[in-house]
Coordinates of C-alpha atoms and ligand atoms in Angstrom, one line a residue:
X27 CA -32.6 -61.3 -12.1
X28 CA -30.0 -61.8 -9.3
X29 CA -30.3 -59.4 -6.3
X30 CA -27.6 -56.8 -6.1
X31 CA -26.5 -55.7 -2.7
X32 CA -26.9 -52.0 -3.6
X33 CA -30.6 -52.4 -4.5
X34 CA -33.8 -53.8 -3.0
X35 CA -36.6 -55.5 -4.7
X36 CA -40.1 -55.1 -3.8
X37 CA -42.5 -57.9 -4.5
X38 CA -46.3 -58.4 -4.3
X39 CA -46.8 -60.8 -1.5
X40 CA -50.1 -62.1 -3.0
X41 CA -48.5 -63.2 -6.3
X42 CA -44.7 -63.1 -5.7
X43 CA -44.4 -60.8 -8.7
X44 CA -41.7 -58.2 -8.7
X45 CA -43.0 -54.7 -8.3
X46 CA -39.8 -53.0 -8.9
X47 CA -36.2 -52.4 -7.7
X48 CA -34.7 -49.4 -6.0
X49 CA -31.2 -48.3 -5.3
X50 CA -30.2 -48.6 -1.6
X51 CA -29.2 -45.2 -0.2
X52 CA -25.6 -45.5 1.0
X53 CA -24.7 -44.5 4.6
X54 CA -22.9 -41.4 3.2
X55 CA -26.0 -40.4 1.3
X56 CA -28.1 -41.0 4.4
X57 CA -25.8 -38.7 6.4
X58 CA -26.1 -36.1 3.6
X59 CA -29.8 -36.3 3.8
X60 CA -29.8 -35.5 7.5
X61 CA -27.4 -32.6 6.9
X62 CA -29.7 -31.2 4.1
X63 CA -32.7 -31.8 6.4
X64 CA -30.9 -29.7 9.1
X65 CA -30.3 -26.9 6.5
X66 CA -33.9 -27.0 5.4
X67 CA -34.9 -26.9 9.1
X68 CA -33.4 -23.4 9.4
X69 CA -36.1 -21.9 7.2
X70 CA -38.9 -24.4 7.8
X71 CA -38.8 -23.7 11.6
X72 CA -39.6 -20.0 10.8
X73 CA -42.8 -20.8 8.8
X74 CA -46.0 -19.9 10.4
X75 CA -48.5 -22.5 11.6
X76 CA -50.9 -21.1 8.9
X77 CA -48.3 -21.9 6.2
X78 CA -47.7 -25.4 7.6
X79 CA -51.4 -26.0 7.8
X80 CA -51.9 -24.8 4.1
X81 CA -49.2 -27.3 2.9
X82 CA -50.5 -30.2 5.0
X83 CA -54.0 -29.6 3.8
X84 CA -52.6 -29.5 0.2
X85 CA -51.0 -32.9 0.9
X86 CA -54.4 -34.2 1.9
X87 CA -55.8 -33.0 -1.4
X88 CA -53.1 -34.8 -3.3
X89 CA -54.0 -38.0 -1.4
X90 CA -57.7 -37.5 -2.1
X91 CA -57.1 -37.0 -5.8
X92 CA -54.9 -40.1 -6.0
X93 CA -56.8 -42.2 -3.4
X94 CA -57.6 -45.3 -5.5
X95 CA -54.1 -45.4 -7.0
X96 CA -52.6 -45.1 -3.5
X97 CA -54.9 -47.8 -2.1
X98 CA -53.9 -50.1 -4.9
X99 CA -50.2 -49.5 -4.3
X100 CA -50.6 -50.1 -0.5
X101 CA -52.6 -53.3 -1.3
X102 CA -50.1 -54.5 -3.9
X103 CA -46.9 -53.9 -1.8
X104 CA -48.2 -54.9 1.7
X105 CA -50.7 -57.6 0.7
X106 CA -53.7 -56.1 2.5
X107 CA -57.1 -55.9 0.8
X108 CA -57.9 -52.5 -0.8
X109 CA -60.8 -52.3 1.7
X110 CA -58.2 -52.1 4.6
X111 CA -55.8 -49.8 2.7
X112 CA -58.8 -47.4 2.6
X113 CA -60.3 -48.0 6.1
X114 CA -57.1 -48.6 8.1
X115 CA -54.6 -46.4 6.4
X116 CA -55.9 -43.7 4.1
X117 CA -59.0 -42.6 6.0
X118 CA -57.3 -42.4 9.5
X119 CA -54.3 -40.6 8.2
X120 CA -56.4 -38.0 6.4
X121 CA -58.2 -37.4 9.7
X122 CA -54.9 -37.2 11.6
X123 CA -53.7 -34.7 9.0
X124 CA -56.6 -32.3 9.3
X125 CA -56.5 -32.6 13.1
X126 CA -52.8 -31.6 13.5
X127 CA -53.0 -29.1 10.6
X128 CA -55.8 -27.3 12.4
X129 CA -54.8 -27.8 16.0
X130 CA -51.0 -27.9 16.3
X131 CA -50.8 -24.2 16.9
X132 CA -53.2 -24.4 19.7
X133 CA -51.6 -27.5 21.2
X134 CA -48.2 -25.9 21.1
X135 CA -49.2 -22.5 22.3
X136 CA -47.0 -21.1 25.0
X137 CA -48.5 -22.1 28.4
X138 CA -48.4 -20.3 31.7
X139 CA -47.3 -22.5 34.7
X140 CA -48.6 -22.0 38.2
X141 CA -45.6 -21.5 40.5
X142 CA -47.4 -21.3 43.8
X143 CA -46.0 -18.8 46.3
X144 CA -43.1 -17.8 44.1
X145 CA -45.8 -15.7 42.2
X146 CA -46.1 -13.6 45.3
X147 CA -42.5 -12.6 44.8
X148 CA -43.4 -11.1 41.4
X149 CA -42.2 -14.1 39.4
X150 CA -43.9 -15.9 36.5
X151 CA -43.2 -18.9 34.4
X152 CA -44.3 -20.1 31.0
X153 CA -43.5 -23.0 28.6
X154 CA -42.6 -22.4 25.0
X155 CA -42.2 -25.3 22.5
X156 CA -39.4 -25.3 20.0
X157 CA -39.0 -27.7 17.1
X158 CA -36.2 -30.2 17.5
X159 CA -34.6 -30.2 14.0
X160 CA -34.5 -33.4 11.9
X161 CA -36.8 -36.2 12.8
X162 CA -35.7 -39.7 11.5
X163 CA -38.8 -41.9 10.9
X164 CA -38.2 -45.7 10.7
X165 CA -41.5 -47.6 10.3
X166 CA -42.4 -51.2 10.0
X167 CA -44.2 -52.6 6.9
X168 CA -47.6 -53.4 8.4
X169 CA -49.1 -49.9 8.1
X170 CA -46.5 -48.5 5.6
X171 CA -48.6 -45.5 4.6
X172 CA -50.4 -44.2 7.7
X173 CA -47.7 -44.6 10.3
X174 CA -44.8 -42.8 8.6
X175 CA -47.0 -40.3 7.0
X176 CA -48.8 -39.4 10.2
X177 CA -45.6 -39.1 12.1
X178 CA -44.1 -36.9 9.4
X179 CA -47.2 -34.6 9.5
X180 CA -46.9 -34.2 13.3
X181 CA -43.2 -33.5 13.0
X182 CA -43.6 -31.0 10.2
X183 CA -46.5 -29.2 12.0
X184 CA -44.2 -28.8 15.0
X185 CA -41.6 -27.2 12.8
X186 CA -39.2 -30.1 12.2
X187 CA -38.0 -31.6 8.9
X188 CA -38.1 -35.3 8.4
X189 CA -36.1 -38.2 6.9
X190 CA -38.1 -41.4 6.4
X191 CA -36.5 -44.8 6.0
X192 CA -39.5 -47.0 4.9
X193 CA -39.4 -50.8 5.5
X194 CA -37.5 -52.7 2.9
X195 CA -40.7 -54.6 2.2
X196 CA -42.7 -51.5 1.3
X197 CA -40.2 -49.0 -0.3
X198 CA -42.5 -47.8 -3.1
X199 CA -45.1 -46.7 -0.5
X200 CA -42.4 -44.8 1.2
X201 CA -41.4 -43.1 -2.0
X202 CA -45.1 -42.2 -2.6
X203 CA -45.2 -40.4 0.7
X204 CA -42.2 -38.3 -0.4
X205 CA -44.0 -37.6 -3.7
X206 CA -47.2 -36.5 -2.0
X207 CA -45.3 -33.9 0.1
X208 CA -43.4 -32.7 -2.9
X209 CA -46.6 -32.3 -5.0
X210 CA -48.2 -30.4 -2.1
X211 CA -45.4 -27.8 -2.4
X212 CA -43.3 -28.6 0.7
X213 CA -39.8 -27.1 0.4
X214 CA -37.1 -29.2 -1.0
X215 CA -35.5 -31.4 1.8
X216 CA -38.3 -30.8 4.3
X217 CA -39.3 -34.4 3.7
X218 CA -36.7 -36.9 2.4
X219 CA -37.0 -40.6 1.8
X220 CA -34.0 -42.9 2.0
X221 CA -34.2 -46.6 0.9
X222 CA -32.8 -49.8 2.2
X223 CA -33.1 -52.4 4.9
X224 CA -31.8 -52.5 8.5
X225 CA -28.3 -51.2 7.5
X226 CA -29.9 -48.0 6.1
X227 CA -32.0 -47.6 9.2
X228 CA -28.9 -48.0 11.3
X229 CA -27.1 -45.4 9.1
X230 CA -30.0 -43.0 9.8
X231 CA -29.6 -43.5 13.5
X232 CA -25.8 -43.1 13.2
X233 CA -26.3 -39.8 11.3
X234 CA -27.6 -38.4 14.6
X235 CA -31.0 -36.8 13.7
X236 CA -32.6 -34.9 16.6
X237 CA -35.2 -37.6 17.2
X238 CA -35.9 -41.1 16.1
X239 CA -39.5 -42.3 15.7
X240 CA -39.2 -46.0 15.4
X241 CA -41.9 -48.6 14.8
X242 CA -41.0 -52.3 14.7
X243 CA -39.9 -55.3 16.7
X244 CA -38.6 -55.3 20.3
X245 CA -35.2 -56.6 19.1
X246 CA -34.7 -53.8 16.6
X247 CA -36.0 -51.3 19.1
X248 CA -33.4 -52.3 21.6
X249 CA -30.7 -52.1 19.0
X250 CA -31.8 -48.6 18.0
X251 CA -32.0 -47.4 21.6
X252 CA -28.3 -48.5 22.1
X253 CA -27.1 -46.9 18.9
X254 CA -29.1 -43.7 19.5
X255 CA -27.6 -43.4 23.0
X256 CA -24.2 -42.8 21.5
X257 CA -25.3 -39.4 20.4
X258 CA -27.9 -39.0 23.2
X259 CA -30.5 -39.0 20.4
X260 CA -33.9 -39.4 22.0
X261 CA -36.2 -42.1 20.6
X262 CA -39.9 -43.0 20.6
X263 CA -40.1 -46.8 20.3
X264 CA -43.4 -48.3 19.1
X265 CA -42.8 -52.0 19.5
X266 CA -44.7 -55.3 19.6
X267 CA -47.8 -56.5 21.3
X268 CA -49.7 -59.6 22.5
X269 CA -52.9 -57.8 23.1
X270 CA -55.5 -59.4 25.3
X271 CA -59.3 -59.2 24.9
X272 CA -61.3 -60.0 28.1
X273 CA -64.9 -61.0 27.6
X274 CA -67.1 -61.1 30.7
X275 CA -70.2 -63.3 31.0
X276 CA -72.5 -60.2 30.7
X277 CA -71.0 -59.0 27.4
X278 CA -73.0 -58.7 24.2
X279 CA -71.5 -61.9 22.8
X280 CA -72.5 -61.2 19.2
X281 CA -70.6 -57.9 19.3
X282 CA -67.7 -59.4 21.1
X283 CA -67.5 -62.2 18.5
X284 CA -67.5 -59.7 15.6
X285 CA -64.9 -57.6 17.3
X286 CA -62.7 -60.6 18.1
X287 CA -62.8 -61.7 14.4
X288 CA -61.9 -58.2 13.1
X289 CA -59.4 -57.5 15.9
X290 CA -57.6 -60.8 15.3
X291 CA -57.7 -61.0 11.5
X292 CA -57.7 -57.5 10.1
X293 CA -54.4 -56.9 8.2
X294 CA -54.1 -60.7 8.3
X295 CA -53.4 -60.4 12.0
X296 CA -50.3 -58.2 11.4
X297 CA -51.2 -55.3 13.6
X298 CA -49.2 -54.4 16.7
X299 CA -52.5 -54.2 18.5
X300 CA -54.1 -57.3 17.0
X301 CA -56.1 -59.4 19.5
X302 CA -53.6 -62.1 20.2
X303 CA -55.1 -63.6 23.3
X304 CA -58.8 -63.9 24.1
X305 CA -59.9 -64.5 27.7
X306 CA -63.6 -65.4 28.1
X307 CA -65.5 -66.2 31.2
X308 CA -65.9 -70.0 31.4
X309 CA -69.7 -69.8 31.5
X310 CA -69.9 -68.3 28.0
X311 CA -66.8 -69.7 26.4
X312 CA -68.5 -72.3 24.4
X313 CA -71.1 -69.9 23.0
X314 CA -68.6 -67.2 22.2
X315 CA -66.2 -69.6 20.5
X316 CA -69.1 -71.0 18.3
X317 CA -70.1 -67.5 17.3
X318 CA -66.4 -66.6 16.4
X319 CA -65.9 -69.8 14.4
X320 CA -69.1 -69.3 12.5
X321 CA -68.1 -65.7 11.5
X322 CA -64.5 -66.8 10.7
X323 CA -65.7 -69.4 8.3
X324 CA -67.5 -66.8 6.2
X325 CA -64.3 -64.8 5.6
X326 CA -62.9 -64.7 2.0
X327 CA -59.2 -65.2 2.0
X328 CA -57.3 -63.9 -1.0
X329 CA -58.5 -63.6 -4.6
X330 CA -60.0 -60.5 -6.0
X331 CA -63.1 -58.3 -5.4
X332 CA -64.3 -56.0 -2.7
X333 CA -65.3 -58.9 -0.5
X334 CA -61.8 -60.1 0.3
X335 CA -61.3 -59.9 4.0
X336 CA -57.8 -61.4 4.4
X337 CA -55.0 -60.6 2.1
X338 CA -51.6 -62.2 1.8
X339 CA -49.2 -62.1 4.8
X340 CA -46.2 -59.9 4.2
X341 CA -43.4 -62.4 4.0
X342 CA -42.3 -66.0 4.3
X343 CA -40.6 -65.2 7.6
X344 CA -44.0 -64.0 9.0
X345 CA -45.8 -67.1 7.8
X346 CA -43.1 -69.3 9.3
X347 CA -43.8 -67.7 12.8
X348 CA -47.5 -68.3 12.4
X349 CA -46.9 -72.0 11.4
X350 CA -44.6 -72.5 14.3
X351 CA -47.1 -71.0 16.8
X352 CA -50.0 -73.1 15.4
X353 CA -47.9 -76.2 15.7
X354 CA -46.9 -75.2 19.2
X355 CA -50.5 -74.8 20.2
X356 CA -51.4 -78.2 18.9
X357 CA -48.4 -79.8 20.6
X358 CA -49.4 -78.1 23.9
X359 CA -52.9 -79.6 23.7
X360 CA -55.0 -76.7 22.3
X361 CA -57.6 -77.4 19.6
X362 CA -57.8 -75.8 16.2
X363 CA -61.4 -74.9 15.7
X364 CA -61.0 -73.6 12.1
X365 CA -58.1 -72.7 9.9
X366 CA -54.5 -73.5 10.9
X367 CA -53.1 -74.0 7.4
X368 CA -51.7 -71.8 4.6
X369 CA -52.7 -72.2 1.0
X370 CA -49.9 -74.2 -0.6
X371 CA -47.0 -72.1 -2.1
X372 CA -48.6 -68.8 -1.2
X373 CA -48.4 -66.3 1.7
X374 CA -52.1 -66.7 2.4
X375 CA -52.8 -68.2 5.8
X376 CA -56.3 -69.2 6.8
X377 CA -57.9 -67.3 9.8
X378 CA -57.3 -69.6 12.7
X379 CA -59.4 -70.0 15.9
X380 CA -57.8 -72.0 18.7
X381 CA -59.6 -73.1 21.8
X382 CA -58.2 -74.5 25.0
X383 CA -55.3 -72.2 25.1
X384 CA -53.6 -71.1 28.4
X385 CA -50.8 -68.8 29.4
X386 CA -48.3 -71.7 30.0
X387 CA -48.2 -72.2 26.2
X388 CA -45.2 -70.5 24.5
X389 CA -47.4 -69.2 21.7
X390 CA -49.5 -67.3 24.3
X391 CA -46.4 -65.4 25.3
X392 CA -44.6 -64.6 22.0
X393 CA -46.0 -62.1 19.5
X394 CA -47.5 -64.1 16.6
X395 CA -48.3 -61.2 14.2
X396 CA -50.6 -63.4 12.1
X397 CA -54.2 -64.5 11.8
X398 CA -54.6 -66.6 14.9
X399 CA -57.1 -66.2 17.7
X400 CA -56.3 -68.4 20.7
X401 CA -59.1 -68.5 23.3
X402 CA -58.5 -69.2 27.0
X403 CA -61.0 -69.1 29.9
X404 CA -61.1 -67.5 33.3
X405 CA -63.3 -67.8 36.4
X406 CA -63.1 -64.4 38.2
X407 CA -62.4 -60.8 37.5
X408 CA -59.1 -61.0 39.4
X409 CA -58.0 -64.0 37.3
X410 CA -58.9 -62.2 34.1
X411 CA -56.7 -59.2 35.0
X412 CA -53.8 -61.4 36.1
X413 CA -53.9 -63.4 32.9
X414 CA -54.1 -60.3 30.8
X415 CA -51.1 -58.8 32.6
X416 CA -49.0 -62.0 32.4
X417 CA -47.1 -60.8 29.4
X418 CA -43.9 -58.9 28.6
X419 CA -46.0 -56.7 26.3
X420 CA -48.5 -54.0 27.1
X421 CA -49.7 -52.1 24.0
X422 CA -53.5 -52.3 24.0
X423 CA -56.2 -54.4 25.5
X424 CA -60.0 -54.6 25.5
X425 CA -62.6 -55.4 28.1
X426 CA -66.1 -56.5 27.1
X427 CA -69.0 -56.1 29.5
X428 CA -72.3 -54.3 29.8
X429 CA -71.3 -53.1 33.3
X430 CA -69.4 -49.9 32.5
X431 CA -68.2 -49.5 36.1
X432 CA -66.6 -52.9 35.9
X433 CA -65.2 -52.2 32.5
X434 CA -63.6 -49.0 33.7
X435 CA -62.3 -50.7 36.9
X436 CA -60.8 -53.6 35.0
X437 CA -59.4 -51.3 32.2
X438 CA -57.4 -49.3 34.8
X439 CA -55.8 -52.4 36.1
X440 CA -54.5 -53.6 32.8
X441 CA -50.9 -52.8 32.1
X442 CA -51.3 -51.4 28.6
X443 CA -50.9 -48.0 26.9
X444 CA -54.5 -48.0 25.5
X445 CA -57.4 -50.0 26.9
X446 CA -60.8 -50.0 25.2
X447 CA -64.1 -51.0 26.8
X448 CA -66.4 -52.7 24.3
X449 CA -64.1 -51.8 21.4
X450 CA -60.9 -53.3 19.9
X451 CA -57.8 -52.2 18.2
X452 CA -58.9 -49.1 16.3
X453 CA -57.7 -46.2 18.4
X454 CA -54.5 -45.8 16.5
X455 CA -56.9 -44.3 13.9
X456 CA -57.9 -41.5 16.3
X457 CA -55.1 -39.0 15.8
X458 CA -56.2 -37.1 18.9
X459 CA -55.5 -40.0 21.3
X460 CA -52.0 -41.0 22.4
X461 CA -50.5 -44.3 21.3
X462 CA -47.7 -46.2 22.9
X463 CA -46.9 -49.1 25.1
X464 CA -46.1 -50.2 28.6
X465 CA -43.4 -52.8 29.3
X466 CA -41.7 -54.2 26.1
X467 CA -44.3 -52.6 23.9
X468 CA -42.4 -49.4 23.8
X469 CA -41.3 -46.1 25.1
X470 CA -42.8 -42.7 24.5
X471 CA -45.9 -41.9 22.6
X472 CA -47.1 -41.0 19.1
X473 CA -50.4 -39.3 18.3
X474 CA -52.4 -37.1 20.6
X475 CA -50.9 -34.1 22.4
X476 CA -48.5 -36.4 24.2
X477 CA -47.2 -37.6 20.8
X478 CA -46.8 -34.0 19.5
X479 CA -44.9 -33.1 22.6
X480 CA -42.3 -35.8 21.7
X481 CA -41.5 -33.8 18.7
X482 CA -40.7 -30.5 20.4
X483 CA -38.1 -29.1 22.8
X484 CA -40.0 -27.7 25.8
X485 CA -38.4 -24.5 27.1
X486 CA -39.2 -22.9 30.4
X487 CA -39.1 -19.1 30.5
X488 CA -39.0 -17.6 34.0
X489 CA -39.3 -13.9 34.7
X490 CA -38.8 -11.8 37.8
X491 CA -41.1 -8.8 37.4
X492 CA -39.8 -7.1 40.5
X493 CA -36.1 -7.1 39.8
X494 CA -35.4 -4.4 42.4
X495 CA -34.1 -6.4 45.3
X496 CA -31.6 -9.2 45.7
X497 CA -32.9 -12.7 46.3
X498 CA -32.6 -13.9 49.9
X499 CA -30.7 -17.0 48.9
X500 CA -27.9 -15.2 47.1
X501 CA -24.3 -14.9 48.6
X502 CA -22.7 -14.1 50.9
X503 CA -24.3 -16.4 53.5
X504 CA -24.5 -15.5 57.2
X505 CA -26.4 -16.5 60.4
X506 CA -29.4 -14.4 59.2
X507 CA -29.2 -16.3 55.9
X508 CA -29.2 -19.7 57.6
X509 CA -32.1 -18.6 59.8
X510 CA -34.0 -17.5 56.7
X511 CA -33.4 -20.7 54.9
X512 CA -34.6 -22.6 58.0
X513 CA -37.8 -20.5 57.6
X514 CA -38.0 -21.4 53.9
X515 CA -37.9 -25.1 54.8
X516 CA -40.4 -24.9 57.6
X517 CA -42.8 -22.2 56.4
X518 CA -42.5 -21.3 52.7
X519 CA -42.0 -24.9 51.6
X520 CA -45.2 -25.9 53.3
X521 CA -47.1 -24.1 50.5
X522 CA -49.2 -22.3 53.1
X523 CA -49.7 -18.6 52.6
X524 CA -50.3 -18.1 56.3
X525 CA -47.1 -19.7 57.4
X526 CA -45.2 -17.9 54.7
X527 CA -46.6 -14.6 55.9
X528 CA -44.9 -15.3 59.3
X529 CA -41.6 -15.6 57.5
X530 CA -41.8 -12.0 56.1
X531 CA -39.9 -10.2 58.9
X532 CA -37.0 -12.6 58.7
X533 CA -37.0 -12.4 54.9
X534 CA -36.8 -8.6 54.9
X535 CA -34.0 -8.8 57.5
X536 CA -32.1 -11.0 55.1
X537 CA -32.7 -8.9 52.0
X538 CA -31.7 -5.7 53.8
X539 CA -28.6 -7.5 55.0
X540 CA -27.7 -8.3 51.4
X541 CA -28.5 -4.8 50.1
X542 CA -26.2 -3.4 52.7
X543 CA -23.4 -5.6 51.3
X544 CA -23.7 -4.1 47.9
Ligands
NAD1 P1 -38.4 -54.7 12.3 O1 -37.9 -54.4 13.6 O2 -37.8 -55.9 11.6 O3 -38.2 -53.5 11.3 C1 -38.7 -52.2 11.5 C2 -37.9 -51.2 10.7 O4 -36.6 -51.1 11.3 C3 -37.7 -51.5 9.2 O5 -37.8 -50.3 8.5 C4 -36.3 -52.0 9.2 O6 -35.6 -51.8 8.0 C5 -35.6 -51.2 10.3 N1 -34.4 -51.7 10.9 C6 -34.1 -53.0 11.1 N2 -32.9 -53.1 11.7 C7 -32.5 -51.8 12.0 C8 -31.4 -51.3 12.7 N3 -30.4 -52.0 13.3 N4 -31.3 -49.9 12.8 C9 -32.3 -49.1 12.3 N5 -33.4 -49.6 11.7 C10 -33.5 -50.9 11.5 O7 -40.0 -54.9 12.4 P2 -41.0 -55.3 11.3 O8 -40.9 -56.8 11.0 O9 -40.9 -54.4 10.1 O10 -42.4 -54.9 12.0 C11 -43.1 -55.8 12.8 C12 -43.0 -55.3 14.2 O11 -43.5 -54.0 14.3 C13 -44.0 -56.1 15.1 O12 -43.3 -56.5 16.3 C14 -45.1 -55.1 15.4 O13 -45.8 -55.4 16.6 C15 -44.4 -53.8 15.4 N6 -45.2 -52.7 15.2 C16 -45.5 -51.9 16.3 C17 -46.4 -50.8 16.2 C18 -46.7 -49.9 17.4 O14 -47.4 -48.9 17.2 N7 -46.3 -50.3 18.6 C19 -47.0 -50.6 15.0 C20 -46.7 -51.4 13.9 C21 -45.8 -52.5 14.0

């Protein structure tokens, strides 16, 4: 059937079969969705945390009761094995849901702020956190269930309503998310899903929600930042990565090899935090490479059964990038140890281990987003850090060593939002920990307390508990005023109680001067 411009077709990347077609939400309908979300916000913001928690926990029950069906849908529409739909999407998001359902109230509790010597003047300050309004969520296709669902849960627990625009490659998973919230009993329009490709996402940004949570490429992230700036809509941008794994000579090489294989090839390498560059100390490079190749050759690519490790890649466009990078590595003199080819006429690409890579190669700089693991070597700790940081990206990184002091020391010198020591990739699955990038890998955070704070408007409340006297800095000014302000600068602003005490006579002179002027 020919493709109409007002509909999108979802296909199974493993078979090319059509899954179904959906009407594209028009820009006017997207704007209406944001308006309705704003109306729904007026009552949703007044719900108690207990009520929000009840509904989120009910949504968890819906997922648990339909878990196998949801896992199959994720696998069918995104190409990943059912094993990964369960381990990398459903399990982590269920954990995130219980965490924010149970803890959002505590995390968003009004908080007293220490205001130093101002407290001596009978003042106090506290922070309160208000919901923002409507949060627009624009995710990528690679974790089409856990990313938008997790962000929606955080936004809802903070008192916002949400409009989700799923990726055009995974629209039915997006609709499923809407259905889960509806079945759980969320109010109408608290969670809405709009369908379409980039134009629909652009319409959502144009409709000026109160926040945009975007996950996708650097190029689209920049486009969204520009469009959002027109309305001063703030954005969280979760963008690409080229994540390094550093293996020191004292690392447990068996564990490092297993981690590299999973970190590079899970989700067919289509994770923002995939291991895309492996730097190993030259003295153990041969041994580690052999262990990695041996493990890689055991992996089952495609087909059916619980033992499938790599599914289909998401799209022809993605496979084309992988083919280009593999060809580039070969042209630049690197060596394909295993893999390097796709199964003809399919979107299955064999897991590919490449040795002899270095940072001068283009494919070591651009995000591949596919099942390739290029390996380069280093001689010293300083060189390893320099090579890892030699990238426009900075999402995650990992350091492998038995020396934990060295691991921590190196980790803190890596320019990346999350750095693991003796672990790879998986911390997006820990809802308690913040996620986000340095450099071109993004702006802002999702997950963790920092991620929750992106979804609220912080308000500072300041109270003068001794509102009996005028403040010394009020008008009209005078010579006494100027002398007092000099004292503020030299004594009060030092933060020293002792010096401030010396200012008291001057301060009282000034206050009485002002009182006399009343
Ligand atoms: P993409 O940028 O092509 O698309 C992402 C989303 O943006 C889709 O829903 C798309 O329809 C929408 N979109 C496209 N143009 C738009 C526009 N002008 N305005 C508004 N929305 C628009 O990215 P992709 O190919 O879907 O995803 C792959 C990228 O996502 C990779 O670079 C990957 O690293 C990144 N990613 C990052 C994270 C993270 O947490 N940092 C997580 C997953 C994926």
